[in-house]
Short mmCIF file of C-alpha atoms in Angstrom, two decimals:
data_model
loop_
_atom_site.label_atom_id
_atom_site.label_comp_id
_atom_site.label_asym_id
_atom_site.label_seq_id
_atom_site.Cartn_x
_atom_site.Cartn_y
_atom_site.Cartn_z
CA MET G 1 -35.64 337.39 146.32
CA ALA G 2 -33.67 335.52 148.91
CA GLN G 3 -34.07 334.90 152.61
CA TYR G 4 -31.55 335.74 155.29
CA LEU G 5 -31.45 334.91 158.96
CA ILE G 6 -30.13 337.79 161.04
CA LEU G 7 -28.73 336.28 164.23
CA VAL G 8 -28.63 338.72 167.11
CA TYR G 9 -25.75 338.20 169.53
CA ARG G 10 -25.33 340.01 172.81
CA GLU G 11 -23.50 339.74 176.12
CA GLU G 12 -25.79 337.93 178.51
CA ALA G 13 -23.98 339.33 181.55
CA ARG G 14 -24.87 342.84 180.38
CA VAL G 15 -28.48 341.89 179.69
CA ALA G 16 -28.74 340.37 183.18
CA ALA G 17 -27.31 343.52 184.74
CA ALA G 18 -29.60 345.86 182.78
CA SER G 19 -31.95 348.18 184.66
CA ALA G 20 -35.67 348.24 183.95
CA ASP G 21 -35.21 351.47 181.99
CA GLU G 22 -32.45 349.99 179.81
CA TRP G 23 -34.59 346.94 179.19
CA GLU G 24 -37.52 349.13 178.26
CA ALA G 25 -35.40 351.20 175.86
CA ALA G 26 -34.09 348.07 174.11
CA LEU G 27 -37.59 346.70 173.68
CA LYS G 28 -38.85 350.01 172.29
CA ASP G 29 -35.99 350.11 169.77
CA HIS G 30 -36.69 346.59 168.58
CA LEU G 31 -40.39 347.33 168.13
CA ALA G 32 -39.53 350.46 166.15
CA PHE G 33 -37.09 348.45 164.02
CA GLN G 34 -39.78 345.82 163.35
CA GLU G 35 -42.29 348.46 162.35
CA ARG G 36 -39.82 350.18 160.03
CA ASN G 37 -38.88 346.91 158.32
CA ALA G 38 -42.26 345.20 158.40
CA ALA G 39 -42.21 344.63 154.64
CA ALA G 40 -38.98 342.64 154.80
CA LEU G 41 -39.59 340.72 158.04
CA LEU G 42 -40.80 337.14 157.77
CA GLY G 43 -40.32 336.16 161.39
CA ALA G 44 -38.57 337.01 164.61
CA ASN G 45 -38.06 335.64 168.09
CA ALA G 46 -36.10 336.39 171.22
CA LEU G 47 -34.51 333.56 173.21
CA HIS G 48 -34.02 332.83 176.89
CA PHE G 49 -30.45 332.89 178.23
CA THR G 50 -28.04 330.08 177.35
CA GLU G 51 -28.30 328.86 180.97
CA THR G 52 -31.67 327.43 179.89
CA ALA G 53 -30.15 325.66 176.87
CA THR G 54 -29.98 321.92 176.48
CA SER G 55 -27.60 320.31 174.02
CA VAL G 56 -28.45 317.00 172.43
CA ARG G 57 -25.76 315.03 170.60
CA PRO G 58 -25.63 311.48 169.23
CA ASP G 59 -23.78 309.39 171.78
CA GLY G 60 -22.13 307.20 169.16
CA SER G 61 -24.04 304.04 170.04
CA GLY G 62 -27.41 304.79 168.53
CA GLY G 63 -28.75 306.86 171.38
CA SER G 64 -28.28 310.45 172.36
CA ALA G 65 -26.48 312.32 175.06
CA VAL G 66 -28.41 315.16 176.61
CA THR G 67 -26.33 317.79 178.40
CA ASP G 68 -27.07 321.02 180.20
CA GLY G 69 -25.84 324.19 178.47
CA PRO G 70 -25.26 325.60 174.97
CA PHE G 71 -23.06 324.06 172.25
CA ALA G 72 -20.36 326.60 172.89
CA GLU G 73 -19.85 328.92 175.84
CA THR G 74 -19.04 332.38 174.51
CA LYS G 75 -19.07 335.88 175.92
CA GLU G 76 -21.51 336.91 173.20
CA ALA G 77 -24.39 334.48 172.83
CA LEU G 78 -27.29 334.13 170.41
CA GLY G 79 -30.20 336.01 171.88
CA GLY G 80 -32.71 336.07 169.05
CA TYR G 81 -33.18 336.26 165.33
CA TYR G 82 -34.92 338.02 162.51
CA LEU G 83 -35.83 336.20 159.30
CA VAL G 84 -35.90 338.67 156.42
CA GLU G 85 -36.50 338.67 152.71
CA ALA G 86 -34.14 340.75 150.59
CA ALA G 87 -33.11 341.08 146.95
CA ASP G 88 -29.43 340.57 147.71
CA LEU G 89 -26.81 340.68 150.43
CA ASP G 90 -26.51 344.48 150.24
CA GLU G 91 -30.21 344.83 151.00
CA ALA G 92 -29.99 342.29 153.83
CA ILE G 93 -27.01 344.14 155.31
CA ALA G 94 -28.97 347.40 155.08
CA VAL G 95 -31.66 345.80 157.30
CA ALA G 96 -29.05 344.22 159.60
CA GLU G 97 -27.44 347.61 160.16
CA GLN G 98 -30.70 348.86 161.65
CA VAL G 99 -31.04 346.07 164.22
CA PRO G 100 -30.68 347.78 167.61
CA VAL G 101 -27.56 346.76 169.54
CA HIS G 102 -27.93 347.36 173.27
CA PHE G 103 -25.91 344.88 175.28
CA GLY G 104 -22.68 344.50 173.33
CA GLY G 105 -22.35 342.05 170.48
CA GLY G 106 -23.88 342.62 167.05
CA VAL G 107 -25.57 340.60 164.35
CA GLU G 108 -24.58 337.92 161.86
CA VAL G 109 -26.27 337.69 158.46
CA ARG G 110 -26.69 334.18 157.06
CA PRO G 111 -28.28 333.38 153.70
CA VAL G 112 -31.00 330.76 153.98
CA ARG G 113 -30.21 327.72 151.91
CA VAL G 114 -32.77 326.61 149.38
CA PHE G 115 -32.83 322.96 148.31
CA ASP G 116 -34.17 322.08 144.92
CA MET C 1 0.92 322.40 113.80
CA ALA C 2 2.94 324.96 115.73
CA THR C 3 1.20 328.20 116.61
CA ASP C 4 2.27 331.23 114.58
CA PRO C 5 4.31 333.44 116.97
CA ALA C 6 2.37 336.53 115.82
CA VAL C 7 -0.91 334.82 116.73
CA ALA C 8 0.48 333.64 120.09
CA ALA C 9 1.63 337.21 120.82
CA ALA C 10 -1.78 338.63 119.84
CA VAL C 11 -3.54 336.16 122.15
CA ALA C 12 -1.13 336.94 125.02
CA ASP C 13 -1.70 340.66 124.46
CA ALA C 14 -5.47 340.20 124.41
CA HIS C 15 -5.16 338.18 127.59
CA ARG C 16 -3.49 341.06 129.39
CA ARG C 17 -5.66 343.82 127.90
CA GLU C 18 -9.06 342.27 127.45
CA TRP C 19 -9.44 339.52 130.04
CA ALA C 20 -11.44 341.60 132.53
CA PHE C 21 -13.70 343.02 129.82
CA VAL C 22 -14.43 339.64 128.27
CA LEU C 23 -15.03 337.94 131.61
CA ALA C 24 -17.24 340.74 132.93
CA ALA C 25 -19.39 340.71 129.78
CA THR C 26 -19.64 336.92 129.86
CA ALA C 27 -20.55 336.85 133.56
CA ARG C 28 -23.58 338.98 132.72
CA VAL C 29 -24.84 336.15 130.50
CA THR C 30 -23.87 333.23 132.74
CA ARG C 31 -24.65 334.83 136.11
CA ASP C 32 -22.12 332.32 137.39
CA LEU C 33 -18.46 333.18 137.80
CA ASP C 34 -17.11 329.64 137.37
CA LEU C 35 -18.98 329.09 134.13
CA ALA C 36 -17.96 332.52 132.87
CA GLU C 37 -14.31 331.73 133.58
CA GLU C 38 -14.59 328.38 131.84
CA CYS C 39 -16.12 329.96 128.72
CA VAL C 40 -13.55 332.76 128.61
CA GLN C 41 -10.63 330.34 128.98
CA ASP C 42 -12.15 328.31 126.19
CA ALA C 43 -12.47 331.39 123.96
CA TYR C 44 -8.78 332.21 124.44
CA ALA C 45 -7.82 328.63 123.60
CA LYS C 46 -9.98 328.79 120.48
CA ALA C 47 -8.38 332.10 119.46
CA LEU C 48 -5.00 330.36 119.17
CA THR C 49 -6.25 328.12 116.35
CA VAL C 50 -8.96 330.26 114.75
CA TRP C 51 -6.81 333.41 114.53
CA GLY C 52 -4.09 331.27 112.97
CA GLU C 53 -6.48 330.12 110.25
CA ARG C 54 -8.53 333.26 109.62
CA GLY C 55 -6.23 336.02 110.78
CA ILE C 56 -6.25 338.17 113.90
CA PRO C 57 -9.59 340.01 114.24
CA ARG C 58 -9.65 343.78 114.15
CA ARG C 59 -11.19 343.91 117.61
CA PRO C 60 -9.83 340.93 119.54
CA GLY C 61 -11.83 341.79 122.68
CA ALA C 62 -15.14 341.76 120.81
CA TRP C 63 -14.24 338.47 119.07
CA LEU C 64 -13.35 336.85 122.39
CA THR C 65 -16.52 338.19 124.04
CA THR C 66 -18.77 336.90 121.26
CA THR C 67 -17.07 333.50 121.36
CA ALA C 68 -17.24 333.23 125.15
CA ARG C 69 -20.86 334.39 125.29
CA ASN C 70 -21.93 331.98 122.55
CA ARG C 71 -20.31 329.14 124.40
CA ALA C 72 -22.00 330.29 127.61
CA THR C 73 -25.42 330.38 125.93
CA ASP C 74 -24.94 326.84 124.59
CA GLU C 75 -23.82 325.61 127.97
CA LEU C 76 -26.76 327.26 129.74
CA ARG C 77 -29.20 325.62 127.27
CA ARG C 78 -27.56 322.27 127.87
CA ARG C 79 -27.77 322.69 131.63
CA ALA C 80 -31.39 323.85 131.43
CA ALA C 81 -32.13 320.70 129.47
CA LEU C 82 -30.55 318.71 132.27
CA HIS C 83 -32.77 320.61 134.74
CA ARG C 84 -29.77 321.78 136.62
CA THR C 85 -30.30 325.01 138.46
CA LEU C 86 -27.43 327.34 138.95
CA PRO C 87 -26.63 329.79 141.66
CA ARG C 88 -26.99 333.06 139.80
CA LEU C 89 -25.24 336.36 140.17
CA LEU C 90 -27.80 338.97 141.02
CA ASP C 91 -28.39 341.88 138.72
CA ARG C 92 -31.36 343.94 139.72
CA THR C 93 -30.96 346.55 137.02
CA ALA C 94 -32.20 345.55 133.61
CA GLY C 95 -30.15 347.96 131.52
CA PRO C 96 -26.72 349.41 132.04
CA GLY C 97 -26.22 351.13 135.41
CA PRO C 98 -25.70 354.87 135.83
CA GLN C 99 -21.95 354.30 136.16
CA ASP C 100 -21.66 352.05 133.13
CA PRO C 101 -19.59 353.55 130.34
CA ALA C 102 -20.69 353.31 126.71
CA PRO C 103 -20.84 349.77 125.32
CA GLU C 104 -17.97 348.42 123.29
CA PRO C 105 -18.89 348.02 119.62
CA SER C 106 -17.67 344.71 118.25
CA GLY C 107 -17.28 345.92 114.69
CA ASP C 108 -19.94 343.62 113.33
CA GLY C 109 -22.93 345.41 114.76
CA GLU C 110 -22.84 343.66 118.11
CA GLU C 111 -22.29 345.77 121.22
CA PHE C 112 -21.15 344.61 124.62
CA PRO C 113 -21.62 346.44 127.91
CA ASP C 114 -18.44 347.28 129.81
CA ASP C 115 -19.13 345.33 132.99
CA ARG C 116 -15.63 345.57 134.45
CA LEU C 117 -16.78 347.88 137.24
CA ARG C 118 -19.49 345.42 138.28
CA LEU C 119 -16.91 342.67 138.30
CA ILE C 120 -14.40 344.54 140.45
CA PHE C 121 -17.06 345.76 142.89
CA THR C 122 -18.24 342.18 143.27
CA CYS C 123 -14.67 340.90 143.82
CA CYS C 124 -14.03 343.64 146.41
CA HIS C 125 -17.37 343.43 148.25
CA PRO C 126 -17.02 344.27 151.97
CA ALA C 127 -18.61 340.92 152.91
CA LEU C 128 -15.51 339.15 151.56
CA ALA C 129 -12.28 338.76 153.54
CA GLU C 130 -9.41 341.03 152.47
CA GLU C 131 -7.29 338.11 151.25
CA ALA C 132 -10.23 336.73 149.26
CA LYS C 133 -10.79 340.11 147.60
CA VAL C 134 -7.18 340.24 146.47
CA ALA C 135 -7.22 336.66 145.22
CA LEU C 136 -10.49 337.12 143.32
CA THR C 137 -9.33 340.39 141.78
CA LEU C 138 -6.10 338.87 140.49
CA ARG C 139 -7.90 335.81 139.27
CA LEU C 140 -10.99 337.39 137.67
CA LEU C 141 -9.79 340.87 136.66
CA CYS C 142 -6.20 340.05 135.76
CA GLY C 143 -6.74 336.48 134.55
CA LEU C 144 -3.97 335.03 136.74
CA THR C 145 -4.12 331.30 137.30
CA THR C 146 -4.67 330.01 140.83
CA ALA C 147 -1.03 328.86 140.87
CA GLU C 148 0.16 332.37 139.99
CA VAL C 149 -2.03 333.96 142.66
CA ALA C 150 -0.74 331.42 145.19
CA ARG C 151 2.88 332.23 144.29
CA ALA C 152 2.27 335.95 144.61
CA PHE C 153 1.13 335.59 148.19
CA LEU C 154 3.42 332.72 149.19
CA VAL C 155 0.52 330.38 149.87
CA GLY C 156 0.24 326.79 148.71
CA GLU C 157 -1.80 326.26 145.55
CA THR C 158 -4.32 324.00 147.30
CA ALA C 159 -4.89 326.57 150.02
CA MET C 160 -5.31 329.33 147.45
CA ALA C 161 -7.73 327.24 145.38
CA ALA C 162 -9.79 326.63 148.52
CA ARG C 163 -9.77 330.34 149.34
CA ILE C 164 -11.00 331.27 145.85
CA THR C 165 -13.65 328.54 145.80
CA ARG C 166 -14.92 329.60 149.19
CA ALA C 167 -15.18 333.24 148.09
CA LYS C 168 -17.04 332.36 144.88
CA LYS C 169 -19.38 330.15 146.86
CA LYS C 170 -20.15 333.00 149.21
CA ILE C 171 -20.85 335.35 146.30
CA ALA C 172 -23.39 332.87 144.93
CA ALA C 173 -24.95 331.64 148.20
CA ALA C 174 -25.23 335.00 149.96
CA HIS C 175 -26.30 336.76 146.73
CA ILE C 176 -23.56 339.34 146.64
CA PRO C 177 -24.92 341.54 143.84
CA TYR C 178 -23.18 341.91 140.48
CA ARG C 179 -23.60 345.64 140.11
CA VAL C 180 -22.09 349.05 140.58
CA PRO C 181 -23.13 350.26 144.06
CA PRO C 182 -25.57 353.19 144.31
CA ALA C 183 -24.09 356.69 144.66
CA GLY C 184 -24.52 356.81 148.45
CA GLU C 185 -22.37 353.72 148.99
CA LEU C 186 -19.93 354.45 146.20
CA PRO C 187 -17.17 356.32 148.11
CA ASP C 188 -16.71 353.51 150.67
CA ARG C 189 -16.91 350.83 148.02
CA ILE C 190 -14.38 352.56 145.76
CA ASP C 191 -12.07 352.85 148.75
CA ALA C 192 -12.31 349.08 149.28
CA VAL C 193 -11.33 348.50 145.64
CA LEU C 194 -8.42 350.95 145.89
CA THR C 195 -7.21 349.20 149.05
CA VAL C 196 -7.09 345.89 147.19
CA VAL C 197 -5.19 347.35 144.23
CA HIS C 198 -2.79 349.11 146.60
CA LEU C 199 -2.17 345.84 148.41
CA VAL C 200 -1.34 344.14 145.10
CA PHE C 201 1.11 346.96 144.40
CA THR C 202 2.84 346.99 147.81
CA THR C 203 3.14 343.19 147.76
CA GLY C 204 4.91 343.51 144.42
CA HIS C 205 6.91 346.63 145.26
CA THR C 206 8.68 345.02 148.20
CA ALA C 207 8.07 341.31 148.11
CA PRO C 208 7.44 340.15 151.71
CA ALA C 209 9.92 337.30 151.25
CA GLY C 210 12.12 335.75 148.62
CA ASP C 211 15.19 336.74 146.64
CA ASP C 212 13.84 339.60 144.55
CA LEU C 213 13.12 343.00 145.99
CA VAL C 214 10.35 343.63 143.47
CA ARG C 215 7.79 341.24 142.04
CA ARG C 216 7.53 342.94 138.68
CA ASP C 217 4.50 340.91 137.56
CA LEU C 218 2.45 342.08 140.54
CA VAL C 219 3.54 345.70 140.14
CA GLU C 220 2.46 345.61 136.50
CA ARG C 221 -0.91 344.08 137.39
CA ALA C 222 -1.44 346.83 139.95
CA VAL C 223 -0.60 349.48 137.33
CA ASP C 224 -3.02 347.84 134.88
CA LEU C 225 -5.79 347.73 137.49
CA ALA C 226 -5.25 351.34 138.55
CA ARG C 227 -5.27 352.46 134.91
CA MET C 228 -8.43 350.47 134.28
CA LEU C 229 -10.13 352.17 137.25
CA ARG C 230 -8.97 355.53 135.97
CA THR C 231 -10.66 354.81 132.62
CA LEU C 232 -13.86 353.61 134.29
CA LEU C 233 -14.04 356.26 137.04
CA PRO C 234 -12.32 359.28 135.45
CA GLN C 235 -13.84 361.79 137.91
CA ASP C 236 -12.78 360.01 141.09
CA ALA C 237 -10.01 361.78 143.03
CA GLY C 238 -9.17 358.64 145.04
CA VAL C 239 -8.53 356.69 141.85
CA ALA C 240 -6.33 359.52 140.54
CA GLY C 241 -4.47 359.48 143.87
CA LEU C 242 -3.85 355.74 143.80
CA LEU C 243 -2.65 355.76 140.19
CA ALA C 244 -0.37 358.73 141.01
CA LEU C 245 1.02 356.94 144.07
CA ILE C 246 1.72 353.78 142.10
CA LEU C 247 3.34 355.62 139.17
CA LEU C 248 5.50 357.87 141.36
CA THR C 249 6.67 355.03 143.57
CA ASP C 250 7.27 352.65 140.71
CA ALA C 251 9.17 355.35 138.76
CA ARG C 252 12.08 354.64 141.14
CA ARG C 253 12.10 350.93 140.34
CA GLU C 254 15.32 350.83 138.27
CA ALA C 255 17.18 352.94 140.82
CA ARG C 256 16.18 350.88 143.85
CA SER C 257 18.80 348.19 143.47
CA ALA C 258 22.50 348.39 142.60
CA GLU C 259 24.11 346.39 139.77
CA ASP C 260 24.76 343.55 142.23
CA GLY C 261 21.13 343.48 143.39
CA ARG C 262 21.88 345.31 146.64
CA MET C 263 18.98 347.51 147.83
CA LEU C 264 19.58 351.26 147.60
CA LEU C 265 17.76 353.66 149.90
CA LEU C 266 16.11 356.79 148.56
CA ALA C 267 19.18 358.71 149.81
CA GLU C 268 21.56 356.59 147.75
CA GLN C 269 19.57 356.30 144.53
CA ASP C 270 20.82 357.77 141.28
CA ARG C 271 17.87 360.02 140.49
CA ARG C 272 18.79 360.11 136.80
CA ARG C 273 17.58 356.50 136.67
CA TRP C 274 14.09 357.46 137.78
CA ASP C 275 11.46 357.20 135.06
CA ARG C 276 10.75 360.86 134.22
CA ALA C 277 7.77 360.22 131.94
CA GLN C 278 6.10 358.21 134.69
CA ILE C 279 6.88 360.94 137.23
CA ASP C 280 5.36 363.64 135.01
CA GLU C 281 2.20 361.59 134.59
CA GLY C 282 2.09 360.99 138.34
CA LEU C 283 2.60 364.67 139.22
CA ALA C 284 -0.30 365.75 137.01
CA LEU C 285 -2.52 363.14 138.68
CA VAL C 286 -1.47 364.26 142.20
CA ARG C 287 -2.62 367.80 141.48
CA GLU C 288 -6.00 366.46 140.43
CA ALA C 289 -6.19 364.06 143.39
CA LEU C 290 -5.49 366.82 145.94
CA ARG C 291 -8.44 368.96 144.81
CA PRO C 292 -11.12 367.65 147.22
CA ARG C 293 -10.90 368.97 150.80
CA PRO C 294 -9.72 367.14 152.77
CA PRO C 295 -7.76 365.04 150.28
CA GLY C 296 -7.98 361.25 150.52
CA ARG C 297 -5.27 358.97 151.89
CA PHE C 298 -3.95 357.81 148.53
CA ALA C 299 -3.74 361.43 147.33
CA LEU C 300 -1.71 362.36 150.42
CA MET C 301 0.62 359.38 150.06
CA ALA C 302 1.05 360.29 146.42
CA ALA C 303 1.82 363.87 147.46
CA VAL C 304 4.63 362.57 149.68
CA ALA C 305 5.98 360.56 146.75
CA ALA C 306 5.70 363.74 144.65
CA VAL C 307 7.87 365.71 147.11
CA HIS C 308 10.60 363.08 146.64
CA ALA C 309 10.09 362.99 142.88
CA GLU C 310 10.54 366.75 142.65
CA ALA C 311 13.58 366.99 144.93
CA PRO C 312 16.77 367.28 142.83
CA SER C 313 18.68 365.38 145.53
CA TRP C 314 18.17 363.69 148.89
CA GLN C 315 19.75 366.69 150.66
CA GLU C 316 17.30 369.06 148.99
CA THR C 317 14.19 367.10 150.04
CA ASP C 318 11.55 369.33 151.63
CA TRP C 319 11.17 367.28 154.83
CA HIS C 320 8.95 369.88 156.48
CA GLU C 321 6.48 369.44 153.62
CA VAL C 322 6.69 365.65 154.03
CA VAL C 323 5.97 365.94 157.78
CA ALA C 324 3.07 368.31 157.07
CA LEU C 325 1.57 365.80 154.62
CA TYR C 326 1.95 362.96 157.13
CA ASP C 327 0.29 365.16 159.78
CA LEU C 328 -2.75 365.39 157.50
CA LEU C 329 -2.56 361.70 156.70
CA VAL C 330 -2.58 360.50 160.34
CA GLN C 331 -5.71 362.58 160.89
CA ILE C 332 -7.74 360.82 158.21
CA TRP C 333 -5.98 357.48 158.52
CA PRO C 334 -4.77 356.89 162.09
CA SER C 335 -2.69 353.80 161.31
CA PRO C 336 0.46 352.94 163.29
CA VAL C 337 2.35 352.40 160.01
CA VAL C 338 1.49 355.95 158.89
CA ALA C 339 2.62 357.23 162.31
CA LEU C 340 5.88 355.31 161.81
CA ASN C 341 6.49 356.97 158.45
CA ARG C 342 5.71 360.33 159.99
CA ALA C 343 8.25 359.70 162.78
CA VAL C 344 10.92 358.86 160.21
CA ALA C 345 10.17 362.09 158.33
CA VAL C 346 10.42 364.03 161.62
CA GLY C 347 13.90 362.53 162.03
CA PHE C 348 14.98 364.04 158.72
CA ALA C 349 13.21 367.36 159.24
CA ALA C 350 14.27 367.96 162.86
CA GLY C 351 17.24 365.64 163.41
CA PRO C 352 17.72 362.03 164.58
CA ALA C 353 17.02 362.81 168.25
CA ALA C 354 13.56 364.17 167.41
CA GLY C 355 12.96 361.22 165.07
CA LEU C 356 13.97 358.73 167.74
CA ALA C 357 11.63 360.36 170.27
CA ALA C 358 8.77 360.16 167.75
CA LEU C 359 9.58 356.48 167.07
CA ASP C 360 9.81 355.59 170.75
CA ALA C 361 6.35 357.09 171.27
CA LEU C 362 5.12 354.30 168.98
CA ALA C 363 7.00 351.47 170.71
CA ALA C 364 3.88 350.35 172.57
CA GLU C 365 1.77 349.99 169.39
CA PRO C 366 0.82 346.29 169.28
CA GLN C 367 0.44 346.49 165.48
CA LEU C 368 4.08 347.53 165.12
CA ALA C 369 5.47 344.78 167.32
CA GLY C 370 7.10 342.39 164.90
CA TYR C 371 7.26 345.07 162.20
CA GLY C 372 10.82 345.13 160.87
CA TYR C 373 10.69 348.71 159.61
CA LEU C 374 10.28 350.12 163.14
CA ALA C 375 13.47 348.41 164.32
CA ALA C 376 15.29 349.40 161.10
CA ALA C 377 14.28 353.06 161.50
CA ARG C 378 15.36 353.09 165.17
CA ALA C 379 18.67 351.49 164.20
CA ASP C 380 19.31 354.22 161.65
CA PHE C 381 18.58 357.09 164.06
CA LEU C 382 20.68 355.47 166.82
CA ARG C 383 23.57 355.03 164.37
CA ARG C 384 23.38 358.69 163.40
CA LEU C 385 23.38 359.65 167.09
CA ASP C 386 26.54 357.51 167.55
CA ARG C 387 24.70 355.25 170.01
CA THR C 388 26.43 352.31 168.36
CA ALA C 389 25.67 349.54 170.86
CA GLU C 390 21.93 350.27 170.79
CA ALA C 391 22.02 350.66 167.00
CA ARG C 392 23.55 347.17 166.71
CA LEU C 393 20.79 345.67 168.83
CA ALA C 394 18.14 347.40 166.72
CA TYR C 395 19.70 346.16 163.45
CA ARG C 396 19.75 342.63 164.83
CA GLU C 397 16.10 342.94 165.78
CA ALA C 398 15.23 344.24 162.29
CA LEU C 399 17.11 341.30 160.74
CA LEU C 400 15.07 338.86 162.79
CA LEU C 401 11.86 340.42 161.51
CA THR C 402 12.66 340.67 157.80
CA ALA C 403 12.21 337.82 155.33
CA ASN C 404 13.13 339.55 152.04
CA THR C 405 16.68 338.55 151.09
CA VAL C 406 17.58 341.91 149.54
CA GLU C 407 16.36 343.83 152.58
CA ARG C 408 18.22 341.42 154.88
CA ASP C 409 21.47 341.96 152.97
CA PHE C 410 21.03 345.69 153.37
CA LEU C 411 20.54 345.43 157.14
CA ALA C 412 23.47 343.00 157.49
CA ASP C 413 25.70 345.47 155.59
CA ARG C 414 24.77 348.26 157.97
CA LEU C 415 25.46 346.03 160.96
CA ARG C 416 28.88 345.02 159.57
CA ALA C 417 29.78 348.68 158.99
CA LEU C 418 28.99 349.41 162.65
CA ASP C 419 31.06 346.44 163.82
CA ALA C 420 33.97 347.63 161.66
CA ALA C 421 33.72 351.08 163.21
CA GLY C 422 34.71 349.52 166.53
CA PRO C 423 32.97 349.00 169.86
CA GLY C 424 30.40 351.58 170.76
#
């Protein structure tokens, strides 16, 4: 078995503009997805908007530079993740295909690296 | 000691015929594509000397597989002793899959599974980029060297090596499975494989650049791959359609260029130079490929090629049938290039004015901007409508967009003929 991180990207502008009903529907879909895939799910979290992000980079002289904002400004931003266990990429993609997409965007499937 | 020419020929023949089988069977043992390739290359090198000493084995493929697998087993033991772990190809099924054909007997009691389908489905997995699929297929199924694959696609060898390494790394790291997909996924996955083989064929059939119209090596690889798929998936109509398309199109190969290398259009070709045996084989396959309703895209393209193959002359071509086939094709495959071909057929069925109108309807397609064939088709219709000045402009545009020398000569000839005919 292998682990995959499913990164959920969506358009923050559309999330911000969503009505209470739309928000409710998205939440319901995610809960249903989690229930359906409980056996494969190892962890999941949703994130606050990128406007709350802080980037920390080495400043080149031994210290660090702390800046407001995400690493890269994009229309579609990371909004959460699912960590899943799957036999292979096909199985991981089969889970990823079920992740609800409500506010544009989509998901990216990344194999988790194992060091030995 | 010089290698016996008969042995060298037998090894070269086994390379072309058996490479995919040997590699696929070895990959099942190694679960690592790089190691499998290394062991198979080694087996072929060994064959050159051993076959010279002991004679050519009755079943070269089985000999090569045994040799490669033995070497792989040794190497795996050695690596295990060194406590090196390997990224492994995943194979969830213990025995042969439902799609696996009967194992190949080696002649000395040993049997090998035919894993070629697993190998090609792995190389053409949807998680890989199109260009990586093509490169891996040529490298792993056809046994081309990285340099040969690079030449085929006009990419530097270093860039191609990086592309192949990256793809293999993804197969290992992301655990792309080494298996034949389950029935539910099979149609889409077969289509991805057919797309790759078709791309190899079209790249060879009209080389995108260079001095030769046809890259014969690539065309032959595409024929080999399509025939291999036909053996492995004999019931699949899409496979029959692709093989038919390739055979019918390639049957015109000898007639496509004049003695001096000049390109000849379908209208100008001497149809007696078409390969009749290949056409007959293709026509039988088209009938089979058209059975499912609706037929697939390769079956419909093959049906168009069949209309040409059956027409005794250009004048007697059934253009209404061609347009009808393209009408079906655009429905299942709404690609601007298909629409362009349809527009050209309309021009022959209903006259150049109708063809030009159909072409101009496509002028706004972003995918066709920069596509030389659109300008070339417009130029031809304009010429036939005696709109000489506009035709000249269109030929010049087509020339700017075409990198194949033989195609460029053809366009330049047409342009010169218009200039000679006087101002328009």
